Coordinates of C-alpha atoms in Angstrom, one line a residue:
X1 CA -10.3 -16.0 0.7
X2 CA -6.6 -16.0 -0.7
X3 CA -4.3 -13.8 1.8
X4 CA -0.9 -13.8 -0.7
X5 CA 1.0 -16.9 -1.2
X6 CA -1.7 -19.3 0.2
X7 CA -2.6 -18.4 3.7
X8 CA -6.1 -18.4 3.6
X9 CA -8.5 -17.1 6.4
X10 CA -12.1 -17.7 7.0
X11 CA -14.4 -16.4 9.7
X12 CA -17.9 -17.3 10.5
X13 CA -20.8 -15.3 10.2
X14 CA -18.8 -12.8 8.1
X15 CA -17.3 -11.7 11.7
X16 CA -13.9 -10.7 10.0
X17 CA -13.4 -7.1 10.4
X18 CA -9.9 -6.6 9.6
X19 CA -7.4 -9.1 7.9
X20 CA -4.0 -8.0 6.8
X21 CA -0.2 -9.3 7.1
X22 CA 1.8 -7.5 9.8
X23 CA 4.4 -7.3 6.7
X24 CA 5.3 -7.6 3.2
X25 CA 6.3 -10.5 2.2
X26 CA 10.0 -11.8 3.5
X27 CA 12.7 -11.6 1.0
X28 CA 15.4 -14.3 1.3
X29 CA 18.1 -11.5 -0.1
X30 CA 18.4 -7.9 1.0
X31 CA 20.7 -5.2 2.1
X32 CA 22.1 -5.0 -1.2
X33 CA 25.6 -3.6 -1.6
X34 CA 27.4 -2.4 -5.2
X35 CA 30.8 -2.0 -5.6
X36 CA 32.4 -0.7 -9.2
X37 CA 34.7 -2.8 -11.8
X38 CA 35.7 -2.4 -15.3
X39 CA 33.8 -1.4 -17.8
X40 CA 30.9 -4.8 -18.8
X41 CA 31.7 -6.8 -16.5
X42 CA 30.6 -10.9 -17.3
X43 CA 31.9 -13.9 -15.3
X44 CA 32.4 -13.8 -11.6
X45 CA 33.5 -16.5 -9.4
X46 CA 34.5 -16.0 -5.0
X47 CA 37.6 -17.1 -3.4
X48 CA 39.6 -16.1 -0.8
X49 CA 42.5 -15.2 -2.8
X50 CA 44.5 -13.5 0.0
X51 CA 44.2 -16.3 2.6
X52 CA 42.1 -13.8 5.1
X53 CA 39.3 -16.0 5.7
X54 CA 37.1 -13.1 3.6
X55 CA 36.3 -14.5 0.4
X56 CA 37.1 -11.8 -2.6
X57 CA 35.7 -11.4 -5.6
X58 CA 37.1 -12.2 -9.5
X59 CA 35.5 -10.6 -12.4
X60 CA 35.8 -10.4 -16.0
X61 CA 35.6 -7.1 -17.8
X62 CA 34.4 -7.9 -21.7
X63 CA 35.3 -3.9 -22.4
X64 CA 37.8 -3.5 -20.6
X65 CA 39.9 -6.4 -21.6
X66 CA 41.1 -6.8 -18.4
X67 CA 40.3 -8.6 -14.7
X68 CA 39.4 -7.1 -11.7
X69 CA 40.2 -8.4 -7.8
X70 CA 38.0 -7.3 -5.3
X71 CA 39.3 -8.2 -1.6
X72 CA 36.4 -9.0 1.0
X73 CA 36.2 -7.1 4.0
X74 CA 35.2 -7.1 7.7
X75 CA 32.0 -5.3 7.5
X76 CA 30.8 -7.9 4.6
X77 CA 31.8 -5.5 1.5
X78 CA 35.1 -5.4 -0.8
X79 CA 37.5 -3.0 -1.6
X80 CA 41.2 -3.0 -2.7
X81 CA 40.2 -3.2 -6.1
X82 CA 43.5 -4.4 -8.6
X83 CA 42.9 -4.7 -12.2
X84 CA 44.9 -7.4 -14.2
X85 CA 45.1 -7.3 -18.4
X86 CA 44.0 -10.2 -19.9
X87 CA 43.1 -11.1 -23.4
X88 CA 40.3 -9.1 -26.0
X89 CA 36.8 -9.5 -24.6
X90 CA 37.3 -11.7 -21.3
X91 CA 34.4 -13.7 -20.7
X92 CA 34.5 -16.6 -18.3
X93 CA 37.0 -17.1 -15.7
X94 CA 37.6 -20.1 -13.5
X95 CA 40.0 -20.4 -10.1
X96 CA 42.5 -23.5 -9.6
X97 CA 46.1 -24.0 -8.4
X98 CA 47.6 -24.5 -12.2
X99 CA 51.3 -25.0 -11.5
X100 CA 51.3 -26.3 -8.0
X101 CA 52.9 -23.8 -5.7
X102 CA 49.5 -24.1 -4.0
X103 CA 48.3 -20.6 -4.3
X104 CA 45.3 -20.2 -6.3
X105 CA 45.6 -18.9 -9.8
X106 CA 43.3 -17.9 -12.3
X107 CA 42.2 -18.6 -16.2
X108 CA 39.9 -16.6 -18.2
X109 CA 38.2 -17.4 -21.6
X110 CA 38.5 -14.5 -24.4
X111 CA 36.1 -13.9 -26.7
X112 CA 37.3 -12.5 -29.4
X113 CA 41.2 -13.4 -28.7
X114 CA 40.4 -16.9 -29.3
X115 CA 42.2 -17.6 -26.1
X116 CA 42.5 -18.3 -22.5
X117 CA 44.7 -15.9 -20.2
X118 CA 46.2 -17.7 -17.3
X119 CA 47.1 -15.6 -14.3
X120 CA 49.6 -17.1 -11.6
X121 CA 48.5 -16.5 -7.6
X122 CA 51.3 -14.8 -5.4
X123 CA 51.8 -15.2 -1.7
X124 CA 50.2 -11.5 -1.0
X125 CA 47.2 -12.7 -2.9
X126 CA 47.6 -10.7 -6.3
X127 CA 48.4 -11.9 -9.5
X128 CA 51.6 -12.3 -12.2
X129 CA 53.0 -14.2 -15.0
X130 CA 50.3 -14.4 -17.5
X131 CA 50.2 -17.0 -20.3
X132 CA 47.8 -16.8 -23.0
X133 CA 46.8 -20.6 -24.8
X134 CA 45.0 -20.9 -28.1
X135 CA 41.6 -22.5 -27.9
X136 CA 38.4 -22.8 -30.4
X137 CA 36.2 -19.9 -31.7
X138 CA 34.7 -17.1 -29.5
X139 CA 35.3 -19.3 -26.0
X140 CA 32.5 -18.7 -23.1
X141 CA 32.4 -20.9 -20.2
X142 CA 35.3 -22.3 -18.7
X143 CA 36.1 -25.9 -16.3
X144 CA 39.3 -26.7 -14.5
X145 CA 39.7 -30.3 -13.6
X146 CA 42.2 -33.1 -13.7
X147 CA 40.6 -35.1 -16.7
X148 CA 43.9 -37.2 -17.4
X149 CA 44.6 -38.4 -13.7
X150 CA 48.2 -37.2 -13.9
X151 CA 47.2 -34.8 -10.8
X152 CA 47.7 -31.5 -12.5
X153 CA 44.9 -29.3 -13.2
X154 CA 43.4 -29.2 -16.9
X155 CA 41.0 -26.8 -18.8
X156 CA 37.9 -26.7 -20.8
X157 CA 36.6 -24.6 -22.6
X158 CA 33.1 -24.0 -24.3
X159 CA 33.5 -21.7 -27.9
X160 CA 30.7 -20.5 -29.1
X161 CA 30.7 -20.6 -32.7
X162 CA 29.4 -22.7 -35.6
X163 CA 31.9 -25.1 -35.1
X164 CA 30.4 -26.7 -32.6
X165 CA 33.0 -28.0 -30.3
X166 CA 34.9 -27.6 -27.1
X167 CA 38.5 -27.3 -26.2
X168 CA 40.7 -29.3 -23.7
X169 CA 43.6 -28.5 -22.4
X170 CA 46.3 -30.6 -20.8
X171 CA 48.1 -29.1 -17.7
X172 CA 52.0 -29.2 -18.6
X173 CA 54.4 -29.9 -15.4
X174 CA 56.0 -27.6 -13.4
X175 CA 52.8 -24.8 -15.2
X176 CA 51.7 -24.3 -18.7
X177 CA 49.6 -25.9 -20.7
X178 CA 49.4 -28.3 -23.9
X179 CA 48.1 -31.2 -25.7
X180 CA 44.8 -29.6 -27.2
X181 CA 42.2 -31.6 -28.0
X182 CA 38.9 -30.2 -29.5
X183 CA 35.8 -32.6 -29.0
X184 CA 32.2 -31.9 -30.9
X185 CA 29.2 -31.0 -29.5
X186 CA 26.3 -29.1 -30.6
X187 CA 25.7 -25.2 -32.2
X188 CA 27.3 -22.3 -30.4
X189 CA 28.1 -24.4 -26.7
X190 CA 27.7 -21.7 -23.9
X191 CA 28.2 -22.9 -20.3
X192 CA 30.3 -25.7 -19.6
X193 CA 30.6 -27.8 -15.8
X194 CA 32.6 -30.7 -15.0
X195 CA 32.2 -33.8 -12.5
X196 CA 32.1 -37.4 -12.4
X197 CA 28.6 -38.5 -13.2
X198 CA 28.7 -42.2 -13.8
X199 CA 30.9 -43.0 -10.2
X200 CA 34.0 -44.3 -12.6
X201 CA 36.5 -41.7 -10.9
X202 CA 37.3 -40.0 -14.1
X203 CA 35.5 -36.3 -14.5
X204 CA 32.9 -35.8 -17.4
X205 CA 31.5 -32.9 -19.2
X206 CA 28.4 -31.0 -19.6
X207 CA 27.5 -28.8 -22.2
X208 CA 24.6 -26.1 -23.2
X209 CA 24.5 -25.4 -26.5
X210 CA 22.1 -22.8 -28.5
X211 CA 21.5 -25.1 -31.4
X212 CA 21.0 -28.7 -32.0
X213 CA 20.9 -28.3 -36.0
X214 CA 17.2 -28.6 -35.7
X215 CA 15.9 -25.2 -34.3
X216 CA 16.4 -26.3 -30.3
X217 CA 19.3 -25.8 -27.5
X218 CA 20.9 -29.1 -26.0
X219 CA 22.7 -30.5 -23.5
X220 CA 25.3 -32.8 -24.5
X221 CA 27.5 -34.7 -21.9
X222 CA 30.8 -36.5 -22.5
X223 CA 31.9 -39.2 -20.2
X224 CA 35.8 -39.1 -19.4
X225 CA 38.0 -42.2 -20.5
X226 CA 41.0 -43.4 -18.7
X227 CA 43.3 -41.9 -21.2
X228 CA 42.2 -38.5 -20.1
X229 CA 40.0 -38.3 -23.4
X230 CA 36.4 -37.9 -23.9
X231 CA 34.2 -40.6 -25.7
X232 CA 30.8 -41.6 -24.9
X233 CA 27.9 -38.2 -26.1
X234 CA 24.5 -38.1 -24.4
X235 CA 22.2 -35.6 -25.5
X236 CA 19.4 -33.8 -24.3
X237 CA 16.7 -31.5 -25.9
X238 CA 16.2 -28.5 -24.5
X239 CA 14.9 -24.8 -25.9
X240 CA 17.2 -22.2 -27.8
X241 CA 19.3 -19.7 -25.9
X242 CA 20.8 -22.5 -23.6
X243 CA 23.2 -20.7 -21.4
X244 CA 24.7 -21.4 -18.1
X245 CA 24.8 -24.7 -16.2
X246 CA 25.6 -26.1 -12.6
X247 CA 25.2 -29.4 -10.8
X248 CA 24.1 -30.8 -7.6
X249 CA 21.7 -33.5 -6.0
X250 CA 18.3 -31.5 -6.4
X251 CA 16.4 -34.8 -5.6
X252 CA 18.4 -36.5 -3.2
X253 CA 18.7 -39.7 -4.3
X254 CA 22.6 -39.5 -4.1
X255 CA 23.2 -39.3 -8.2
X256 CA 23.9 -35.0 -9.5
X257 CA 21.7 -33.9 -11.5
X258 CA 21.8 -31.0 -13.7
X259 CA 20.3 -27.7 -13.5
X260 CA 21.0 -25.1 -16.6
X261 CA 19.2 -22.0 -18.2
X262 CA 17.2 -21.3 -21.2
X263 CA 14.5 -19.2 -21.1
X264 CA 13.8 -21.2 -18.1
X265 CA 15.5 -23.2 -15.4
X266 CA 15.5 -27.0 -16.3
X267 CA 16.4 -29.7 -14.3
X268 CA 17.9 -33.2 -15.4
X269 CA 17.7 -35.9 -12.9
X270 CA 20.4 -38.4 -12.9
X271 CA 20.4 -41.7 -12.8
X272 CA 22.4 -44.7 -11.5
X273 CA 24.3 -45.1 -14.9
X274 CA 25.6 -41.9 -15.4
X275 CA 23.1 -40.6 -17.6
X276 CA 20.3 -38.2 -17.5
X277 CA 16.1 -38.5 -17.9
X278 CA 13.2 -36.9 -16.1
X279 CA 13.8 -33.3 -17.0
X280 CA 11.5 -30.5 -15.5
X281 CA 11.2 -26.8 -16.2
X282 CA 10.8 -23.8 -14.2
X283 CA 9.8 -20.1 -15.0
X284 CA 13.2 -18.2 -13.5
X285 CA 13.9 -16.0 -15.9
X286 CA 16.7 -17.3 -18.2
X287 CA 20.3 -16.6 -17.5
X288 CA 22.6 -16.2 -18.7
X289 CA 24.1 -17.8 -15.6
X290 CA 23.3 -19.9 -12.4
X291 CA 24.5 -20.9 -9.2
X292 CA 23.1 -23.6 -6.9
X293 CA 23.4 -23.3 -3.2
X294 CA 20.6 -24.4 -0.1
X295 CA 19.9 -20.3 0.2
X296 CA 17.2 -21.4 3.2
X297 CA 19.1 -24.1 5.3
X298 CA 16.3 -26.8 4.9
X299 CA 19.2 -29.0 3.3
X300 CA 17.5 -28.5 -0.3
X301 CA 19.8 -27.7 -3.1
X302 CA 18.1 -24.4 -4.6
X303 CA 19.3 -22.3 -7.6
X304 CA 19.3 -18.5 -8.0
X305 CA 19.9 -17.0 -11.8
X306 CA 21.3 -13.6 -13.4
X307 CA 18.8 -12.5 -15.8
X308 CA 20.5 -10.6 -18.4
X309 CA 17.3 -10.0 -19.8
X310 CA 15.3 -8.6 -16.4
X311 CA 17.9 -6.7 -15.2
X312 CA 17.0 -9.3 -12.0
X313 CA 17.9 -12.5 -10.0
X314 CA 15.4 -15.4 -9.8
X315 CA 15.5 -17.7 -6.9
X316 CA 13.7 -20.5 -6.7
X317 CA 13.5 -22.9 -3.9
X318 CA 14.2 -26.7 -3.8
X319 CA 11.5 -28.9 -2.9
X320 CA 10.9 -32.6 -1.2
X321 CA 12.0 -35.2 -4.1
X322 CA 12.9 -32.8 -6.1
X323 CA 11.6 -29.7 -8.5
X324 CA 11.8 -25.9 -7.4
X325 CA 8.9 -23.9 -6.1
X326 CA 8.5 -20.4 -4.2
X327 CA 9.8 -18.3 -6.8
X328 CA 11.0 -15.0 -6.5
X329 CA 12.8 -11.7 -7.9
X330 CA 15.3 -9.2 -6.6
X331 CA 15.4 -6.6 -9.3
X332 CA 18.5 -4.8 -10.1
X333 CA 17.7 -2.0 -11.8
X334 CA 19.0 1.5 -10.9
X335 CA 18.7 3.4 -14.3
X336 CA 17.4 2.2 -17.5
X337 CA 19.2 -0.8 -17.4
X338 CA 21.8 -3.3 -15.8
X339 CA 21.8 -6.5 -17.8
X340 CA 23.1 -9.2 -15.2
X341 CA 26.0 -11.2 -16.9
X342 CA 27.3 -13.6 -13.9
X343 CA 26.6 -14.5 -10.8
X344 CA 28.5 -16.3 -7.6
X345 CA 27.6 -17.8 -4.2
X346 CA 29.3 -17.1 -1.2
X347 CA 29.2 -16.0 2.9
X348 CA 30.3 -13.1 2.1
X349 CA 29.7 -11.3 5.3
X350 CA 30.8 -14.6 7.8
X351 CA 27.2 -15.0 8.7
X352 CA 26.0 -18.5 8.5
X353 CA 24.4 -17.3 5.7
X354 CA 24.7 -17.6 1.6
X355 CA 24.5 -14.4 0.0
X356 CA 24.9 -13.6 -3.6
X357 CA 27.2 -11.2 -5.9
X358 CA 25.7 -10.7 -9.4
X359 CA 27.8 -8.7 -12.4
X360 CA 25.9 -5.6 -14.0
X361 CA 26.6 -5.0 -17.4
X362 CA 25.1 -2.4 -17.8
X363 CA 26.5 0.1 -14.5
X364 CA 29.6 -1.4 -14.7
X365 CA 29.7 -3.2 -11.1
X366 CA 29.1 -5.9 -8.8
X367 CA 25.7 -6.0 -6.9
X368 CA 25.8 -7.8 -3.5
X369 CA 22.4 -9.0 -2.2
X370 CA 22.9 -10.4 1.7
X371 CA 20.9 -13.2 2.9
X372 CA 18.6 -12.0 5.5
X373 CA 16.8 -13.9 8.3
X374 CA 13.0 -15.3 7.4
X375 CA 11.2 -13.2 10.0
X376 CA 7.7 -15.1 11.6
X377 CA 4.7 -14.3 9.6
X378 CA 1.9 -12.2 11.9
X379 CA -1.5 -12.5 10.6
X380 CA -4.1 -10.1 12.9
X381 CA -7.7 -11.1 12.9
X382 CA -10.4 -8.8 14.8
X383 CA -13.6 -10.5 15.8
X384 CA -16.8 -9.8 17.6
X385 CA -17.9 -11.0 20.9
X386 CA -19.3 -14.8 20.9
X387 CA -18.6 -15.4 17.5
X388 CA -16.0 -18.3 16.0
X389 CA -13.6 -18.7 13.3
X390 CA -10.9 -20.6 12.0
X391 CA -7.4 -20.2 10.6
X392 CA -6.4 -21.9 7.6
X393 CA -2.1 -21.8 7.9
X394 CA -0.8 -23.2 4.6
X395 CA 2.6 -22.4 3.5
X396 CA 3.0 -18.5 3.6
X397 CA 7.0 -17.7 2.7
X398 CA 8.1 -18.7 -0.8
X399 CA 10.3 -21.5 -0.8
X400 CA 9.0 -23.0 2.9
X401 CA 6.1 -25.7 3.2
X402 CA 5.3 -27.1 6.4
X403 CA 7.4 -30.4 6.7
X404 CA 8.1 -33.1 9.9
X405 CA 9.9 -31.2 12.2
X406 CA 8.1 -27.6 11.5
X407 CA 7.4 -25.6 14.8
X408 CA 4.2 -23.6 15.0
X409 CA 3.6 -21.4 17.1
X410 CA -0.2 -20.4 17.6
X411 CA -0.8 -17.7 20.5
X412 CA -4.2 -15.7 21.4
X413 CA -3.8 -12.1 22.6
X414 CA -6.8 -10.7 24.5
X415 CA -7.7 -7.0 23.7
X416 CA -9.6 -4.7 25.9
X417 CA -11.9 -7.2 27.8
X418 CA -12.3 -9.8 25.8
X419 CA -10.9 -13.0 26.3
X420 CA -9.5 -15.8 24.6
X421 CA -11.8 -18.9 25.4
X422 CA -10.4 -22.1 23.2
X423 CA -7.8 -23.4 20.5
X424 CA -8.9 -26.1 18.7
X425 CA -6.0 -27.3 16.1
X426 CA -6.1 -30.3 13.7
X427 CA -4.2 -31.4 10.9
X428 CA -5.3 -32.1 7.3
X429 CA -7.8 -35.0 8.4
X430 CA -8.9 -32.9 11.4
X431 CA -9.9 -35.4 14.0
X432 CA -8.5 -38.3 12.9
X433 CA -5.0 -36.4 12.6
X434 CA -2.6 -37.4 15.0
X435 CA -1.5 -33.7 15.1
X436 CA -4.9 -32.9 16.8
X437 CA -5.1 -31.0 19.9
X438 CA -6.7 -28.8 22.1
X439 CA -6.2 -26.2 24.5
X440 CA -7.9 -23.6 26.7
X441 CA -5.5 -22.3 29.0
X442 CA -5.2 -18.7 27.2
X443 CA -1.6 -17.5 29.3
X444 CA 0.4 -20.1 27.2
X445 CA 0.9 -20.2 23.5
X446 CA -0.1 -23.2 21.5
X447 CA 3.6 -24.8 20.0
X448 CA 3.0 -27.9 17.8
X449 CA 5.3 -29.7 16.3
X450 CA 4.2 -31.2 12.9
X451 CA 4.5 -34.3 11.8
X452 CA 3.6 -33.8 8.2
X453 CA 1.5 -32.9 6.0
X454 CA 1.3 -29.1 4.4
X455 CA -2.1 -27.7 6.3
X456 CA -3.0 -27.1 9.7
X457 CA -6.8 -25.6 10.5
X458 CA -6.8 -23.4 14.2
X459 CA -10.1 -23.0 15.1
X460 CA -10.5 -20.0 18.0
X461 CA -13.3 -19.1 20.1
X462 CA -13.5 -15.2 21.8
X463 CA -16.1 -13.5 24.1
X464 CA -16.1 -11.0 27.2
X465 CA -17.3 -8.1 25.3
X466 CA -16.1 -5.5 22.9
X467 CA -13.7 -6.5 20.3
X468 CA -12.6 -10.2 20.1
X469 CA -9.0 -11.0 20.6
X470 CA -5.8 -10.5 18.4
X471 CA -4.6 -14.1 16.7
X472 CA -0.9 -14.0 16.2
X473 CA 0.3 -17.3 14.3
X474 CA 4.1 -17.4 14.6
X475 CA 5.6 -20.1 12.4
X476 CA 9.2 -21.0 13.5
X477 CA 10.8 -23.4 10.7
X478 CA 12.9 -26.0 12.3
X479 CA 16.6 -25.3 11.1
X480 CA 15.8 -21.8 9.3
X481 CA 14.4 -19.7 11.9
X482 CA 14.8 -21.6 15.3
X483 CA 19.1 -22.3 14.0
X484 CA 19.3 -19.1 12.5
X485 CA 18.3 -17.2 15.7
X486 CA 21.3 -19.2 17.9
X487 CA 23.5 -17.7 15.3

């Protein structure tokens, strides 16, 4: 018998007279939170702007043609909205200190100016000055980066049109910006990201584009030169509608990898050259956009998405050498429609914990959903007098599976005069397992701690008359639930 996401029970005899979680399933996200911008809001990115220690909020407004600052505060939300005008159609937006003063400004890609607004940081944490700089067709996604190792912050743009290029450009000293170079890539490029993947110290590109000239998306990557110019293409094949893009070591072999959206989540391992093989795809629900962040301290990169085409987030969770598993959905739907546009990672409320701000399209605002603590699962089990069972735990909260280190909890509650008689507990080759063990003093709970594998079977034994006793399996993840509770 399947009990939701694989905890399986079985009892002999057909002795099971009840069998039900104590709860729904644990969400990873909740307590969500929205807070109003302009009108269709897109890009997002958080930064503490105002040097409070809160991070804030940046966020484009397509309609609007304009930014909007929102300031974190204490209790975890954001308020002191400002509004800053910006070019036709703002799109993507980006955060780096452009002219050195070392506050942190802001750049914002315009989709129908053809341009990029830059916005210059003050020392009260708003914004002044703005410069606007030509760049390709209909720009989306936008990098800042030093690519020409003169120590002053560069941009790069992704324009999505049939010309099928992107747009650098040079940082000028003492602020500005010049020296354009456009550089080709594939149909109607998307979401852009920047780091250096080959180990040469000089920062790289990487691309999604909607159309390879043969039906499919891509991923094209350009490897930086010393002269601040980009030469060397890769390509990869991926499916139409490629959209956003991040990077991160999903495997952990010490190389980034690539992680970008379109229609699903695929990953692209890197290697020790620089370049990229061994992709893999996962159902998430297709962007536009996505952020990477380890959303269940187990020290796994995982990677949550805005579905435009939902109106939800997908998160799915990283997994031992690499892939995602434990999908799930946080829907954001209010009325007929929200069309998630962006989305950003970030403590927002100073708990130890990631949470996520998504942009809504549709309602005009910026959904917050708060990372909440995994509680213990509680599985209750009713048996008769004299009769046996067993407890199959497999791994029961999306994302988590039972690794070296996990603490399990396994604890027998007597009810009326029953009593609990004998644990029995053994590991995937039962005897043999070195995680075998055996208890019969009822007034202590059972805590194991695993040494691998991804199944434990609990064997119990009641008797004393009347109904049989309650089983309450407790599983404590080491460095989730256990770190998350010293908090």
């Amino acid at each position: 018998m399947n009990v939701r996401a694989g905890l399986a029970v079985g009892v002999g005899m057909l002795a099971l007279a009840s069998l039900h979680p104590a709860r729904a399933e644990p969400n990873a996200f909740g307590g969500r939170r929205d807070f109003a911008v302009g009108d269709g809001p897109r890009g997002i990115i958080a930064v503490d702007f105002n040097s409070d220690n809160r991070l804030d909020l940046a966020v484009t407004n397509f309609e609007d043609n304009d930014l909007s600052i929102l300031y974190g505060q204490p209790d975890g939300g954001f308020g002191g909205r400002q509004d800053y005008a910006v070019g036709t159609n703002p799109h993507g937006i980006v955060t780096a200190d452009f002219d050195g003063d070392t506050l942190l400004d802001l750049a914002v890609t315009n989709w129908n100016g053809n341009d990029v607004s830059v916005l210059y940081g003050q020392p009260n944490g708003m914004f002044a000055g703005r410069q606007d700089h030509a760049v390709g067709s209909h720009p989306t996604g936008i990098v800042a980066g030093d690519f020409d190792g003169d120590d002053l912050v560069d941009l790069a743009t992704a324009n999505w049109s049939s010309q099928s290029e992107i747009t650098v450009l040079y940082a000028q000293a003492g602020g500005g910006f010049g020296g354009r170079q456009d550089y080709a890539v594939d149909r109607y490029p998307f979401g852009i990201v920047t780091a250096d993947f080959n180990d040469d110290d000089l920062l790289d590109l990487a691309v999604t584009n909607n159309d390879d000239n043969e039906g499919l998306g891509d991923v094209v990557v350009l490897y930086g030169q010393p002269d601040g110019t980009f030469g060397e293409r890769q390509d990869h094949a991926a499916n139409r509608n490629s959209r956003g893009i991040t990077t991160g070591d999903f495997n952990g072999d010490g190389y980034l990898d690539l992680a970008f959206t379109a229609g699903e989540t695929t990953l692209l391992f890197g290697q020790a050259d620089g370049h990229f093989s061994g992709s893999l795809d996962f159902f998430t629900g297709g962007g536009p956009d996505i952020v990477a962040g380890d959303f269940n301290d187990d020290g796994l990169l995982d990677v949550a998405n805005a579905n435009g085409g939902r109106d939800d987030v997908g998160v799915a969770y990283g997994q031992p050498g690499g892939g995602l598993g434990g999908l799930e959905y946080y829907t954001l739907q209010v009325h007929s429609y929200t069309t998630p546009g962006g989305i950003a990672v970030g403590d927002f409320d100073r708990d130890g914990r990631l949470d996520l701000a998504v942009t809504n399209t549709g309602l005009d605002e910026v959904s917050i959903l708060y990372a909440q603590p995994i509680p213990d699962h509680v599985l209750t089990i009713v048996c008769n007098d004299g009769e046996r069972g067993f407890v199959n735990v497999c791994p029961y909260v999306p994302g988590y599976e039972y690794r070296a280190g996990t603490e399990l909890t396994l604890t027998g509650v007597p009810t009326g005069t029953n009593l609990f008689k004998k644990w029995k507990v053994s590991g995937p080759n039962d005897t043999n397992d070195p995680l075998y063990q055996e208890v019969i003093d009822t007034n202590n709970p059972l805590l194991l701690t695993l040494a691998g594998g991804f199944k434990v079977k609990a064997f119990f034994k009641c008797g004393g008359g009347g109904l049989g006793p309650m089983l309450v399996i407790g599983m404590a993840m080491l460095g989730l639930l256990a770190l998350r509770r010293k908090r």
